[in-house]
């Protein structure tokens, strides 16, 4: 049926009351009141609801370093900042070869080149959780992988379960989409294991996924196989899928099985990428691994991810072109050297801070972070962790991220990627700062008197 046409430009009224205008012989609806009387352009609800908790806290801090001491920033989760952790030469060569080939200058498929997806599938596959290219979606960094995973599983009004303390991006993304965030507790006295009873108590009929971060940012903790199995049992009992943020997998000093390798019935979207293990966060190469179980996700979740990926045409084509070589040719010695350095620096930091009265560091087993508890009753000069870390900058030019940024007050996070001599200097300054402000509690004084 062709659009109705007339030869003369005129306005027609039909019985339904809609006014139509003919333009070039074709009828279009014409609004009676279409002209705005004044300019009024406002940001969208999504923009207004988007908040990065880290930026909200850090931007509100008064950070004025001591001019007599060079700044040591232990706050930034970027392993490249100090230049002491370069990526491997084979990784750089793979990128150079991809550029020189001139094969990857155009648009790639939104989900990534098939060859690159197959390379990821081969690299990440294991007998307990086999993968094919169709199970891989390439993304612009792990952050976009998390964005797509939340977007495909959740509707406005749903809720997701997020670890506390946990990576702030989960809440930033969810709240902007009208999704409620429920925080389940991690237990510092148990090396940051999940409080399983608390997690299970939060699940209701609108819970659309459980986010599990392993290894953890900000805690640096690594869950045991047995603990992961207990988390899977909770998800299984309530038929809730898991979003597994595993960007730090293999950056560990102990065993760290993937969640998918342990799951028999819980479907899992696993998010990972090149950023941390290969020390190239700026290259923005991430992925989603679709581990379906019993066809729970089926074709709908897969097609949903494809559709969502088409919003921005995916990851950088040149990095995709280098991906197979990066995954297959990076020597094991490179990984071992990085892990050895992180473990050594973590031990230095933990051992140094463990002997400082009023601080309670928790030894990490993976990732790039260490959390330190503050006994604020011994530091009456400070109201909270934000005040403590702000003054640490002012007096000692050492910047640690207050854990209020992860909704976990009275702790701070240290990034352990700095050069060893810088770590030792930072710990020395933290000791001097704490010695200056530490006060015994009244009960401590009474104990001494007795």
C-alpha positions as a printed Julia matrix, in Angstrom:
450×3 Matrix{Float64}:
   0.0     0.0    0.0
   1.47    3.33  -1.09
   1.23    6.39   1.16
  -1.84    8.51   0.33
  -0.89   11.41  -1.98
  -2.51   14.53  -3.32
  -1.34   16.98  -5.92
  -1.8    20.19  -3.95
  -0.26   21.06  -0.57
  -3.12   21.37   1.85
  -4.27   20.36   5.33
  -6.82   17.56   5.63
  -8.98   16.67   8.6
 -10.02   13.09   9.1
 -12.75   11.7   11.25
 -10.29   10.68  13.98
  -9.43   14.32  14.61
  -5.77   14.07  13.55
  -4.58   16.93  11.39
  -2.43   15.84   8.42
  -0.23   17.93   6.17
   0.84   17.03   2.63
   4.54   17.53   1.87
   5.75   16.64  -1.62
   2.56   14.72  -2.16
   2.82   12.56   1.0
   0.63   12.92   4.07
   2.31   13.31   7.49
   0.7    14.04  10.86
   1.07   17.66  11.88
   1.14   18.7   15.54
  -1.18   21.53  16.45
   1.21   22.92  19.1
   4.75   22.07  18.06
   6.64   25.31  18.72
   8.31   25.69  22.1
   8.06   29.11  23.63
  11.54   29.11  25.19
  14.78   27.12  25.39
  14.81   24.43  28.06
  17.38   21.67  27.59
  17.92   19.4   30.58
  20.11   16.33  31.15
  18.41   12.97  31.01
  17.37   10.99  34.06
  20.12    8.5   33.24
  22.73   11.28  33.32
  21.37   12.65  36.58
  21.32    9.19  38.13
  24.9     8.38  37.12
  27.31    8.82  40.01
  30.81    7.42  40.54
  31.2     7.0   44.33
  35.0     7.23  44.12
  34.87   10.53  42.27
  32.15   11.82  44.61
  34.39   11.26  47.63
  37.79   12.12  46.16
  36.53   15.3   44.49
  35.21   16.45  47.87
  38.53   15.9   49.65
  40.97   18.74  50.28
  44.14   17.2   48.87
  47.08   19.52  49.46
  50.34   17.53  49.65
  53.2    18.48  51.92
  55.48   20.58  49.67
  58.56   19.13  51.39
  57.72   15.54  50.43
  57.16   14.15  46.93
  53.69   12.72  46.4
  53.23    8.95  46.56
  49.85    7.93  45.14
  48.75    4.52  46.38
  45.22    5.17  45.17
  45.13    4.5   41.43
  44.25    1.03  40.14
  46.39    1.42  37.03
  49.52   -0.78  37.02
  51.21    1.36  34.36
  51.34    4.63  36.31
  54.88    4.37  37.68
  56.45    2.7   34.64
  57.88   -0.19  36.65
  55.44   -2.78  35.26
  55.68   -2.65  31.45
  53.87   -5.2   29.34
  55.85   -7.91  27.6
  57.69   -7.28  24.34
  55.66  -10.0   22.63
  52.47   -8.1   23.43
  53.85   -4.93  21.85
  55.06   -6.87  18.81
  51.61   -8.36  18.32
  50.15   -4.86  18.18
  52.83   -3.66  15.75
  52.18   -6.62  13.48
  48.43   -5.99  13.56
  48.97   -2.37  12.56
  51.49   -3.19   9.84
  49.18   -5.78   8.33
  46.65   -3.06   7.41
  43.92   -5.68   7.94
  42.3    -4.1   10.97
  41.65   -0.48  10.03
  37.93   -0.92   9.39
  34.87   -1.71  11.46
  34.84   -5.11  13.13
  31.58   -6.97  13.84
  29.96   -5.56  16.97
  30.68   -8.77  18.9
  34.25   -8.97  17.57
  36.1   -10.79  14.8
  35.29  -14.5   14.76
  38.99  -15.4   14.78
  39.6   -13.21  17.84
  36.59  -14.62  19.7
  37.8   -18.14  18.96
  41.23  -17.23  20.33
  39.64  -16.09  23.62
  37.47  -19.21  23.73
  40.51  -21.44  23.26
  42.51  -19.55  25.89
  39.78  -19.51  28.56
  38.22  -22.91  27.91
  38.65  -25.8   30.32
  37.13  -29.31  30.41
  34.67  -28.3   33.15
  33.59  -25.16  31.27
  34.25  -25.53  27.51
  33.86  -22.5   25.25
  33.38  -21.84  21.54
  33.61  -18.58  19.62
  29.82  -18.13  19.85
  30.19  -18.02  23.66
  32.44  -14.94  23.51
  31.48  -11.28  23.14
  34.42   -8.87  22.76
  33.94   -5.51  24.47
  35.58   -2.14  24.99
  37.31   -3.14  28.21
  35.96   -5.18  31.1
  33.85   -2.2   32.16
  31.74   -2.47  29.01
  31.5    -6.22  29.55
  29.99   -5.56  32.99
  27.7    -2.91  31.49
  26.38   -5.3   28.84
  25.97   -8.14  31.33
  23.91   -6.02  33.73
  21.92   -4.54  30.84
  20.97   -7.93  29.37
  19.93   -9.48  32.71
  18.14   -6.61  34.45
  15.11   -4.39  33.99
  14.3    -1.13  35.8
  12.88   -2.02  39.19
  14.94   -5.22  39.46
  17.71   -5.55  42.01
  21.21   -6.98  41.9
  23.39   -8.27  44.73
  26.8    -6.58  44.95
  29.71   -7.26  47.35
  30.51   -4.78  50.12
  33.2    -3.62  49.93
  33.11   -3.85  46.17
  34.02   -2.2   42.88
  32.03    1.03  42.63
  31.22    0.68  38.91
  28.5    -1.9   39.6
  26.41    0.65  41.46
  27.22    3.43  39.0
  25.87    1.39  36.1
  22.89   -0.16  37.88
  21.47    2.99  39.46
  21.7     4.86  36.16
  19.43    2.16  34.67
  16.88    2.25  37.47
  18.15   -0.98  39.03
  18.34   -1.26  42.82
  21.63   -2.34  44.39
  21.64   -4.58  47.46
  24.98   -4.91  49.24
  26.0    -8.26  50.71
  28.73   -8.23  53.33
  32.25   -9.54  53.0
  33.9   -10.56  56.27
  37.35   -9.07  56.95
  37.98  -11.49  59.83
  37.59  -14.37  57.35
  39.87  -12.89  54.66
  36.86  -11.21  53.05
  34.75  -14.31  52.5
  31.07  -13.73  51.68
  28.59  -13.62  54.54
  26.46  -16.3   52.87
  23.52  -15.96  55.26
  23.36  -12.23  54.62
  23.65  -12.72  50.85
  20.78  -15.22  50.82
  18.57  -12.99  52.97
  18.7   -10.25  50.33
  17.33  -12.34  47.45
  13.73  -11.78  46.4
  11.58  -12.26  43.29
  13.1    -9.15  41.64
  16.74  -10.22  42.11
  18.09  -10.58  38.57
  21.74  -11.46  39.25
  24.43  -11.86  41.88
  27.75  -10.15  41.16
  30.78  -12.05  42.46
  34.2   -10.39  42.2
  37.02  -12.89  42.46
  39.82  -11.96  42.97
  38.48   -8.88  44.71
  38.85   -5.21  44.07
  39.29   -3.56  46.59
  40.18   -6.4   48.99
  42.74   -8.44  47.07
  41.08  -11.57  48.43
  40.72  -14.87  46.56
  37.89  -17.27  47.37
  38.64  -20.95  47.85
  37.01  -23.6   45.69
  34.86  -24.64  48.63
  33.63  -21.11  49.26
  32.78  -20.57  45.59
  30.76  -23.78  45.67
  28.79  -22.45  48.64
  28.01  -19.24  46.72
  26.85  -21.34  43.77
  24.52  -23.3   46.05
  22.85  -20.06  47.16
  22.37  -19.0   43.55
  21.08  -22.44  42.61
  18.5   -22.56  45.42
  17.0   -19.3   44.23
  17.54  -19.73  40.46
  19.55  -16.51  40.17
  22.32  -16.22  37.52
  25.79  -14.98  38.41
  27.81  -12.17  36.89
  31.41  -13.18  37.63
  33.88  -10.29  37.48
  37.12  -12.2   36.94
  39.34   -9.48  35.45
  42.05  -10.32  38.03
  41.93  -14.09  37.5
  45.44  -15.55  37.32
  46.89  -12.49  39.11
  47.04  -14.61  42.25
  49.5   -16.32  44.53
  47.18  -19.27  45.18
  44.64  -21.45  43.39
  41.75  -19.49  41.86
  39.26  -21.59  39.87
  36.72  -19.83  37.69
  33.13  -19.91  38.89
  32.0   -21.53  35.65
  34.36  -24.47  36.16
  32.49  -25.29  39.38
  28.91  -24.71  38.23
  26.65  -27.58  37.21
  23.36  -25.69  36.98
  23.9   -21.96  37.59
  24.37  -19.97  34.34
  27.23  -17.5   34.48
  28.33  -14.45  32.52
  32.05  -14.12  33.19
  33.69  -10.75  32.51
  37.42  -10.44  31.86
  39.97   -8.81  29.6
  43.56   -7.84  28.89
  43.76   -4.83  31.21
  45.35   -6.18  34.35
  47.08   -9.48  33.61
  48.74   -8.09  30.48
  49.21   -4.62  32.05
  47.49   -2.7   29.23
  44.31   -1.14  30.71
  44.32    1.66  28.14
  43.95   -0.75  25.24
  40.3    -1.36  26.23
  39.96   -5.03  25.37
  37.46   -6.99  27.42
  35.14   -9.93  26.95
  32.05  -11.71  28.19
  32.17  -15.5   28.4
  28.7   -17.03  28.21
  28.62  -20.15  30.36
  25.08  -21.41  29.95
  23.84  -24.32  32.0
  20.86  -26.49  31.0
  20.03  -23.89  28.32
  18.79  -21.42  30.96
  20.12  -18.44  29.01
  19.09  -20.02  25.71
  19.12  -17.95  22.55
  17.4   -14.91  24.09
  20.25  -13.82  26.37
  22.78  -14.45  23.6
  20.76  -12.39  21.11
  20.26   -9.73  23.75
  24.02   -9.38  24.17
  24.46   -9.17  20.39
  21.85   -6.41  20.17
  23.39   -4.46  23.05
  26.86   -4.79  21.53
  25.58   -3.07  18.4
  25.11    0.18  20.29
  28.81    1.11  20.01
  30.41   -1.42  17.63
  32.58   -3.12  20.23
  36.28   -3.26  20.96
  39.23   -1.68  19.11
  39.78   -3.56  15.83
  43.6    -3.32  16.0
  43.74   -4.9   19.47
  41.37   -7.59  18.2
  43.81   -8.24  15.35
  46.62   -8.7   17.88
  44.57  -10.74  20.33
  45.38  -14.25  19.11
  49.11  -13.59  19.2
  48.91  -11.9   22.62
  47.08  -14.84  24.15
  49.21  -17.52  22.53
  52.69  -15.99  22.58
  53.02  -14.13  25.88
  55.64  -16.14  27.83
  54.74  -17.65  31.2
  57.79  -15.91  32.66
  56.07  -12.54  32.14
  53.05  -13.61  34.19
  55.26  -15.13  36.87
  57.34  -11.97  37.19
  54.26   -9.79  37.65
  52.74  -12.09  40.26
  56.05  -12.36  42.11
  56.38   -8.58  42.27
  52.82   -8.06  43.5
  53.2   -10.76  46.15
  56.5    -9.3   47.38
  55.12   -5.77  47.56
  51.99   -7.01  49.35
  54.13   -8.79  51.94
  56.29   -5.7   52.45
  53.24   -3.5   52.93
  51.46   -5.97  55.21
  54.5    -6.61  57.37
  55.28   -2.92  57.74
  51.74   -1.82  58.56
  51.04   -4.77  60.87
  53.47   -3.33  63.41
  51.8     0.11  63.48
  49.43    0.5   66.47
  45.92    1.42  65.36
  46.16   -0.15  61.88
  44.9    -3.6   60.89
  46.03   -4.63  57.39
  44.53   -7.77  55.84
  46.94   -9.82  53.77
  45.75  -10.22  50.16
  46.14  -13.29  47.95
  45.57  -11.72  44.54
  44.79   -8.68  42.39
  46.73   -5.47  43.16
  45.21   -4.25  46.41
  45.45   -4.43  50.18
  42.84   -3.17  52.65
  43.81   -1.61  55.96
  41.46   -1.16  58.91
  41.69    1.97  61.06
  40.95    1.8   64.8
  39.48    5.28  64.91
  39.06    5.14  68.68
  42.86    5.44  68.78
  42.86    8.39  66.39
  40.54   11.0   67.97
  41.9    13.7   65.63
  39.93   12.19  62.76
  36.19   11.79  62.23
  36.36    8.97  59.7
  38.48    7.27  57.03
  38.06   10.18  54.61
  39.4    12.61  57.21
  42.26   10.22  58.04
  43.4     9.78  54.44
  42.96   13.48  53.66
  45.3    14.45  56.51
  47.73   11.73  55.45
  48.09   13.6   52.16
  48.44   16.97  53.86
  51.12   15.85  56.3
  52.94   13.03  54.5
  52.06   13.34  50.78
  50.78    9.75  50.71
  47.4     9.22  49.1
  45.43    6.07  49.94
  41.82    5.68  48.85
  39.34    5.84  51.75
  37.15    2.73  51.71
  34.04    4.85  52.08
  34.39    5.01  48.29
  33.52    1.3   48.4
  30.79    1.88  51.0
  32.99    0.36  53.69
  34.02    3.04  56.22
  37.04    3.01  58.54
  39.32    1.22  56.09
  41.56    2.44  53.3
  42.82    0.72  50.16
  46.44    0.56  49.06
  47.49   -0.24  45.49
  50.62   -2.42  45.61
  51.93   -1.77  42.09
  54.35    1.01  43.07
  58.13    0.38  42.97
  59.45   -1.39  46.07
  61.47    1.55  47.34
  58.41    3.77  47.02
  56.31    1.26  48.94
  58.85    1.21  51.77
  58.95    5.01  51.86
  55.15    5.22  51.89
  54.92    2.75  54.77
  57.55    4.72  56.69
  55.54    7.92  56.26
  52.3     6.18  57.3
  54.08    4.96  60.44
  55.27    8.48  61.27
  51.76    9.84  60.7
  50.13    7.23  62.93
  52.71    7.64  65.7
  51.96   11.34  65.77
  48.19   10.92  66.04
  47.79    7.64  67.95
  46.21    7.86  71.41
  45.68    4.93  73.82
  42.06    4.28  74.75
  41.02    4.88  78.35
  40.57    1.15  78.93
  44.09    0.59  77.63
  45.34    3.06  80.24
  43.38    1.28  82.97
  44.89   -2.05  81.91
  48.37   -0.53  82.19
  47.6     0.86  85.66
  46.57   -2.58  86.86
